[in-house]
Amino acid sequence: MPVRIFLLLLTLILLSGCQSTHSEHTPDEHLNGHSTPVAHFEPDQPLPALPTPYTSDDVWQRIRMQLSFASSTHPRVLKRVNWYLQHPKYMHTISDRARPYLYYLVNEVERRGLPIELALMPLIESDFNAQAYSEKHASGLWQLTPLIAKHYGVTINPWFDGRQDLLQSTQAALDFLVYLHKRFDGDWYHAIAAYNTGEGRVATAIARNRKAGKPTDFFSLSLPKQTRHYVPKLLAAAALLKQQRMHFPAIDNQPAFTQLALDKAVILPDQHDWAELEVLNPGFRRFPVLLNGPGHVLVPTARTQEWQLAANEFQALPDSRWQQVVVRRGDSLSRIAGQHNVSVSELRQFNQLNSDMIRIGQTLLLPSREEKLDYVVKRGDSLWRIAKQFGVTVKDLKRWNQRDNNRLQLGETLAIHLSAP
């Protein structure tokens, strides 16, 4: 082969190799005259973690991530959705009221493995008003009736109503809902409806539809008007939260209170700002007297240590006093109840009676409606200030202590009689 041809072939082979190598290392490097940057990834660099129900900063979002009830386009649900949207400030009010309670409610629902929608039921029941009271004598966040509350172990006495206690009422309400869920073969809509109107009415409505060959789902049942709209209210609120169509002002996803043991009846001293305790402990019916309660008091988490120190100095009240009444000829429960300003149901409860039958000579226990407190006068006290603190009158203070003037001496003891509400 001539040398010239050999050199030409060698040159072509070398040029071809250079072009091939260049294209392997810089693909698509020239587009419209511009170079395209190449992204470089670090294989060991973790991706940012997505929020979970437990890492979210907001309890509402913690709920939103766990909503499980199927979406509904039933007219009753859509009507309530529109109502919520037309009242945008409503959820601001709800969030303000729910702030001390919602974290605890969510925790308890999760702990039991129940649908997170149940944590929204106080929104439907009471607008998160812990002191709500209905004409049917239902009370508290969960609107428990006295019968249901007592059945599930809630404390109710002249000084304390556990239906307005966050811990007792929540446990009773969730126990009741679990029972209803089982009673209605795992149908949560039926269980929630029964919580509102009673299991008998829901069971009757189901049986009636079944006999007529009609569907037995909640929306097909003939129920009282309030109950027909009760479940849709819950579904509408859940839908707006899930779809983020309405603003739910954030609530911190952390405990709002700490539970302190309270093994004695006390009167909160007025030098402490006990108004914040009233928000967390509305079950005590004669604030600031904490008497015959559940053995604990809830305090704001941010001030736990301060309240723990203050609790050590709370002045103890005497134990509740009980009267003994011996049944005489002609007595009846209603007559004895009327004489001592208690109800027949209270008499039966206090004496563990299964009926209204009593016998001559039988001894009945009656709770005293009045507690006597020995109050030690402190610097800065006056009869007016002490009367205001305990919700009594200056006139009564004078009468109880047999005095005709307003003068007080530091360290003297005053008798104060506190009547149950």
C-alpha positions as CSV (number, residue, x, y, z in Angstrom):
1,M,0.0,0.0,0.0
2,P,1.4,3.4,-0.9
3,V,2.5,5.4,2.1
4,R,0.2,8.3,1.2
5,I,-2.9,6.1,1.4
6,F,-1.8,4.5,4.6
7,L,-1.3,7.9,6.3
8,L,-4.7,9.1,5.1
9,L,-6.5,6.0,6.6
10,L,-4.7,6.4,9.9
11,T,-5.8,10.0,10.1
12,L,-9.4,9.2,9.5
13,I,-9.4,6.5,12.2
14,L,-7.9,8.9,14.8
15,L,-10.5,11.6,14.0
16,S,-13.4,9.1,14.3
17,G,-12.1,8.0,17.8
18,C,-12.0,11.5,19.0
19,Q,-15.6,12.3,18.0
20,S,-16.8,9.1,19.6
21,T,-15.1,9.8,22.9
22,H,-16.4,13.4,23.0
23,S,-20.0,12.3,22.4
24,E,-19.9,9.7,25.2
25,H,-18.9,12.3,27.8
26,T,-21.0,15.3,26.8
27,P,-24.3,14.1,25.4
28,D,-26.6,16.9,24.1
29,E,-24.2,19.5,25.2
30,H,-24.9,21.8,22.4
31,L,-28.6,22.8,21.9
32,N,-29.3,26.1,20.2
33,G,-25.7,27.1,20.9
34,H,-26.1,26.8,24.7
35,S,-24.7,24.1,27.0
36,T,-27.1,22.1,29.2
37,P,-26.0,21.7,32.8
38,V,-25.8,18.2,34.1
39,A,-27.4,17.5,37.5
40,H,-25.3,15.6,40.1
41,F,-26.9,13.6,42.8
42,E,-25.4,12.4,46.1
43,P,-26.6,8.9,46.6
44,D,-26.1,9.0,50.4
45,Q,-28.1,12.3,50.8
46,P,-31.6,11.6,52.3
47,L,-34.7,13.1,50.8
48,P,-36.6,15.6,53.0
49,A,-39.0,13.8,55.3
50,L,-42.7,14.3,54.6
51,P,-44.9,15.4,57.5
52,T,-46.8,12.6,59.3
53,P,-49.7,12.9,61.7
54,Y,-47.2,12.8,64.6
55,T,-44.7,15.3,63.2
56,S,-47.2,17.9,62.0
57,D,-47.2,21.2,63.9
58,D,-51.0,21.4,63.7
59,V,-53.6,19.0,65.3
60,W,-56.1,19.8,62.5
61,Q,-53.6,18.6,60.0
62,R,-52.9,15.5,62.1
63,I,-56.6,14.8,61.9
64,R,-56.8,15.5,58.1
65,M,-54.1,13.0,57.3
66,Q,-56.1,10.2,59.0
67,L,-59.6,10.9,57.8
68,S,-61.1,7.6,56.5
69,F,-64.8,8.0,56.1
70,A,-65.9,7.9,52.4
71,S,-66.7,11.2,50.8
72,S,-70.4,11.8,50.3
73,T,-72.3,13.9,47.8
74,H,-75.7,13.4,49.5
75,P,-77.7,16.6,49.4
76,R,-77.8,16.8,53.2
77,V,-74.0,16.7,53.3
78,L,-73.6,19.3,50.5
79,K,-76.1,21.6,52.2
80,R,-74.0,21.6,55.4
81,V,-70.8,22.1,53.4
82,N,-72.3,25.2,51.9
83,W,-73.4,26.4,55.4
84,Y,-69.8,26.1,56.7
85,L,-68.4,27.9,53.6
86,Q,-70.9,30.7,54.1
87,H,-69.8,31.1,57.8
88,P,-66.0,31.3,57.5
89,K,-65.5,32.7,61.0
90,Y,-67.2,29.7,62.5
91,M,-64.1,27.6,62.5
92,H,-62.1,30.4,64.1
93,T,-64.5,30.2,67.1
94,I,-64.3,26.4,67.1
95,S,-60.5,26.4,67.1
96,D,-60.4,28.9,70.0
97,R,-62.7,26.7,72.1
98,A,-61.0,23.4,71.0
99,R,-57.4,24.6,71.7
100,P,-57.2,23.2,75.3
101,Y,-58.9,19.9,74.4
102,L,-58.3,18.7,70.8
103,Y,-54.8,17.2,71.3
104,Y,-56.1,15.0,74.1
105,L,-59.2,13.9,72.1
106,V,-57.1,13.0,69.1
107,N,-54.6,11.0,71.3
108,E,-57.4,9.0,72.9
109,V,-59.2,8.2,69.6
110,E,-55.8,7.1,68.1
111,R,-54.9,5.1,71.2
112,R,-58.1,3.0,70.9
113,G,-57.6,2.6,67.1
114,L,-60.9,4.3,66.3
115,P,-61.7,6.4,63.2
116,I,-60.2,9.9,63.7
117,E,-63.6,11.4,62.7
118,L,-64.8,10.7,66.2
119,A,-62.5,13.4,67.5
120,L,-64.6,15.9,65.6
121,M,-67.9,14.9,67.3
122,P,-67.6,17.6,70.1
123,L,-67.7,20.1,67.2
124,I,-71.2,18.7,66.2
125,E,-72.4,18.0,69.8
126,S,-71.4,21.2,71.6
127,D,-69.4,23.5,69.3
128,F,-66.5,22.5,71.7
129,N,-68.2,24.3,74.6
130,A,-67.3,22.3,77.7
131,Q,-70.1,23.8,79.7
132,A,-72.8,23.3,77.2
133,Y,-76.1,22.2,78.7
134,S,-79.2,21.1,76.7
135,E,-82.9,21.1,77.5
136,K,-82.7,17.3,77.7
137,H,-80.1,17.6,80.5
138,A,-77.2,16.5,78.3
139,S,-74.0,18.3,79.3
140,G,-70.4,18.9,78.4
141,L,-68.3,18.6,75.2
142,W,-69.8,15.2,74.4
143,Q,-73.4,16.1,75.6
144,L,-73.7,13.1,77.8
145,T,-77.0,12.5,79.6
146,P,-77.0,11.6,83.3
147,L,-78.1,8.1,82.6
148,I,-75.3,7.3,80.1
149,A,-72.7,9.1,82.1
150,K,-73.4,7.2,85.3
151,H,-73.6,3.9,83.4
152,Y,-70.0,4.5,82.2
153,G,-68.7,5.6,85.6
154,V,-68.8,9.4,85.4
155,T,-68.8,11.2,88.7
156,I,-71.9,13.4,89.3
157,N,-72.6,15.0,92.6
158,P,-73.6,18.4,93.9
159,W,-70.0,19.7,93.7
160,F,-68.7,18.0,90.6
161,D,-70.1,17.0,87.2
162,G,-67.8,14.7,85.4
163,R,-69.8,15.2,82.1
164,Q,-67.9,18.5,82.0
165,D,-64.6,17.0,82.9
166,L,-62.5,16.4,79.8
167,L,-61.0,13.1,80.9
168,Q,-64.1,11.4,82.4
169,S,-66.5,12.5,79.7
170,T,-64.1,11.5,76.8
171,Q,-63.6,8.0,78.2
172,A,-67.3,7.5,78.7
173,A,-68.3,8.9,75.3
174,L,-65.7,6.7,73.5
175,D,-66.8,3.6,75.5
176,F,-70.4,4.3,74.5
177,L,-69.4,4.7,70.8
178,V,-67.5,1.4,70.8
179,Y,-70.5,-0.3,72.3
180,L,-72.8,1.2,69.6
181,H,-70.4,0.3,66.8
182,K,-70.6,-3.3,67.9
183,R,-74.3,-3.1,68.5
184,F,-74.9,-2.0,64.9
185,D,-72.6,-4.6,63.3
186,G,-69.7,-2.3,62.6
187,D,-71.6,0.5,60.9
188,W,-70.1,3.8,62.2
189,Y,-72.9,6.0,60.6
190,H,-75.5,3.9,62.5
191,A,-73.5,4.1,65.7
192,I,-73.0,7.9,65.5
193,A,-76.7,8.4,64.7
194,A,-77.6,6.2,67.8
195,Y,-75.3,8.3,69.9
196,N,-77.5,11.3,69.0
197,T,-81.0,9.8,69.1
198,G,-80.7,6.5,71.0
199,E,-80.0,3.0,69.9
200,G,-83.7,2.0,70.1
201,R,-84.8,4.5,67.4
202,V,-82.0,3.5,65.0
203,A,-82.6,-0.2,65.5
204,T,-86.4,0.3,64.9
205,A,-85.7,2.4,61.7
206,I,-83.4,-0.3,60.4
207,A,-85.9,-3.1,61.1
208,R,-88.7,-1.1,59.5
209,N,-86.7,-0.6,56.2
210,R,-85.6,-4.2,56.2
211,K,-89.2,-5.4,56.5
212,A,-90.3,-3.2,53.7
213,G,-87.4,-4.3,51.4
214,K,-85.8,-0.9,51.5
215,P,-82.0,-0.1,51.9
216,T,-80.9,0.2,55.5
217,D,-78.0,2.6,55.1
218,F,-78.1,5.7,57.3
219,F,-79.3,8.0,54.5
220,S,-82.3,5.7,53.8
221,L,-83.6,5.6,57.4
222,S,-86.5,7.5,58.7
223,L,-85.1,9.2,61.8
224,P,-85.8,12.5,63.7
225,K,-84.9,15.6,61.9
226,Q,-82.0,16.5,64.2
227,T,-80.4,13.0,63.7
228,R,-81.0,13.1,59.9
229,H,-78.7,16.2,59.8
230,Y,-76.3,15.0,62.6
231,V,-74.1,12.6,60.6
232,P,-74.1,15.0,57.6
233,K,-72.7,17.7,59.8
234,L,-69.8,15.5,60.8
235,L,-69.2,14.4,57.2
236,A,-69.3,17.9,55.9
237,A,-66.8,19.2,58.5
238,A,-64.5,16.2,57.7
239,A,-64.8,16.8,53.9
240,L,-63.8,20.5,54.3
241,L,-60.8,19.7,56.4
242,K,-59.7,16.8,54.1
243,Q,-60.0,18.9,50.9
244,Q,-58.6,22.0,52.6
245,R,-61.5,24.1,51.3
246,M,-61.9,26.0,54.6
247,H,-59.4,27.5,57.0
248,F,-59.1,25.7,60.3
249,P,-56.9,28.0,62.5
250,A,-53.9,25.9,63.6
251,I,-53.8,24.3,67.1
252,D,-50.4,23.2,68.4
253,N,-49.8,19.5,68.1
254,Q,-48.6,19.1,71.6
255,P,-50.2,18.6,75.1
256,A,-52.1,21.6,76.4
257,F,-52.3,20.5,80.0
258,T,-50.7,18.3,82.6
259,Q,-52.6,16.2,85.1
260,L,-51.8,16.9,88.8
261,A,-52.9,14.6,91.6
262,L,-55.3,16.3,94.0
263,D,-56.0,14.1,97.0
264,K,-57.8,16.6,99.1
265,A,-60.7,19.1,98.8
266,V,-59.3,22.6,98.5
267,I,-60.2,26.2,97.9
268,L,-57.9,27.9,95.4
269,P,-56.3,31.0,96.9
270,D,-57.2,34.2,95.1
271,Q,-53.6,35.4,94.6
272,H,-53.3,32.8,91.9
273,D,-54.8,33.2,88.4
274,W,-57.2,30.3,88.8
275,A,-59.4,31.4,85.9
276,E,-57.1,29.4,83.5
277,L,-57.8,26.3,85.6
278,E,-61.5,26.9,85.3
279,V,-61.2,26.5,81.5
280,L,-59.4,23.1,81.9
281,N,-61.6,21.9,84.9
282,P,-65.2,23.0,84.2
283,G,-66.5,19.9,86.0
284,F,-66.0,21.6,89.4
285,R,-69.4,23.3,89.8
286,R,-68.4,25.8,92.5
287,F,-65.1,27.3,91.4
288,P,-62.7,28.0,93.0
289,V,-63.9,25.3,95.4
290,L,-62.4,21.9,94.3
291,L,-64.5,19.4,96.2
292,N,-65.6,15.8,95.6
293,G,-63.8,15.7,92.3
294,P,-61.9,13.0,90.4
295,G,-58.7,13.2,92.4
296,H,-56.8,15.3,89.8
297,V,-56.7,18.8,88.5
298,L,-55.6,19.8,85.0
299,V,-53.1,22.7,84.7
300,P,-51.5,24.4,81.6
301,T,-48.4,22.5,80.5
302,A,-46.4,25.8,80.3
303,R,-47.1,26.4,84.0
304,T,-46.9,22.9,85.4
305,Q,-44.1,23.6,87.8
306,E,-45.6,26.8,89.0
307,W,-49.0,25.2,89.8
308,Q,-47.3,22.2,91.4
309,L,-45.6,24.5,93.9
310,A,-48.9,26.4,94.4
311,A,-50.8,23.1,95.0
312,N,-48.6,22.4,98.0
313,E,-50.0,25.5,99.7
314,F,-53.7,25.0,98.9
315,Q,-55.8,25.2,102.0
316,A,-57.7,21.9,102.6
317,L,-61.4,21.8,103.1
318,P,-63.0,19.3,105.5
319,D,-64.3,16.1,104.1
320,S,-67.9,16.0,102.9
321,R,-70.3,15.5,105.8
322,W,-73.1,13.0,105.6
323,Q,-76.4,13.1,107.4
324,Q,-78.1,10.0,108.6
325,V,-81.9,9.7,108.4
326,V,-83.9,6.9,110.1
327,V,-87.0,5.9,108.1
328,R,-90.2,6.4,110.2
329,R,-93.8,5.3,109.6
330,G,-95.4,7.2,106.7
331,D,-92.0,8.1,105.1
332,S,-91.3,7.6,101.5
333,L,-88.3,8.3,99.3
334,S,-90.1,11.3,97.7
335,R,-91.0,12.7,101.1
336,I,-87.5,12.4,102.5
337,A,-86.0,13.8,99.3
338,G,-88.3,16.8,99.6
339,Q,-87.5,17.4,103.2
340,H,-83.7,17.4,102.6
341,N,-83.6,19.2,99.2
342,V,-82.3,16.2,97.2
343,S,-83.9,14.3,94.4
344,V,-85.3,10.7,94.6
345,S,-82.7,9.5,92.1
346,E,-79.9,11.0,94.2
347,L,-81.3,9.2,97.3
348,R,-81.3,5.9,95.4
349,Q,-77.8,6.5,94.1
350,F,-76.3,7.4,97.5
351,N,-77.9,4.4,99.2
352,Q,-77.5,1.9,96.3
353,L,-81.2,1.2,96.2
354,N,-82.6,-0.8,93.3
355,S,-86.2,0.5,93.9
356,D,-88.2,3.1,95.8
357,M,-89.0,0.6,98.6
358,I,-87.8,1.5,102.0
359,R,-88.7,0.0,105.5
360,I,-89.3,1.5,108.9
361,G,-86.1,1.7,110.9
362,Q,-83.8,1.7,107.8
363,T,-81.0,4.3,107.9
364,L,-80.4,6.4,104.8
365,L,-77.4,8.5,104.0
366,L,-77.8,12.0,102.7
367,P,-75.1,14.2,101.4
368,S,-74.7,17.5,103.1
369,R,-75.5,20.4,100.8
370,E,-73.3,22.7,102.8
371,E,-69.6,22.7,103.6
372,K,-68.1,24.8,106.4
373,L,-64.7,26.3,105.8
374,D,-62.5,27.9,108.5
375,Y,-60.8,30.7,106.6
376,V,-57.7,32.4,108.1
377,V,-57.6,36.2,107.4
378,K,-54.5,37.3,105.5
379,R,-53.0,40.7,104.9
380,G,-55.1,42.8,102.5
381,D,-58.3,40.9,103.2
382,S,-61.6,42.5,103.8
383,L,-65.1,41.1,104.3
384,W,-66.1,42.3,100.8
385,R,-63.1,40.7,99.2
386,I,-63.5,37.4,101.0
387,A,-67.3,37.3,100.2
388,K,-66.5,37.9,96.5
389,Q,-63.9,35.1,96.5
390,F,-66.3,32.5,97.9
391,G,-69.4,33.7,96.2
392,V,-71.3,34.6,99.3
393,T,-72.6,37.9,100.8
394,V,-71.0,40.2,103.4
395,K,-74.3,40.0,105.3
396,D,-73.9,36.2,105.5
397,L,-70.3,36.5,106.6
398,K,-71.3,38.7,109.5
399,R,-74.2,36.5,110.5
400,W,-72.1,33.3,110.4
401,N,-69.4,35.0,112.6
402,Q,-71.7,37.0,114.9
403,R,-70.2,40.4,114.2
404,D,-71.8,43.8,113.6
405,N,-68.9,45.6,112.0
406,N,-66.5,45.1,109.0
407,R,-63.2,45.1,111.0
408,L,-60.9,42.1,110.6
409,Q,-57.8,41.1,112.4
410,L,-54.8,39.5,110.7
411,G,-54.7,35.7,111.5
412,E,-58.3,35.5,112.9
413,T,-60.5,32.6,111.6
414,L,-63.8,33.2,109.9
415,A,-66.5,30.5,109.4
416,I,-67.8,30.3,105.8
417,H,-70.7,28.1,104.8
418,L,-70.6,27.0,101.1
419,S,-73.8,25.6,99.7
420,A,-73.7,23.2,96.7
421,P,-75.2,24.7,93.5
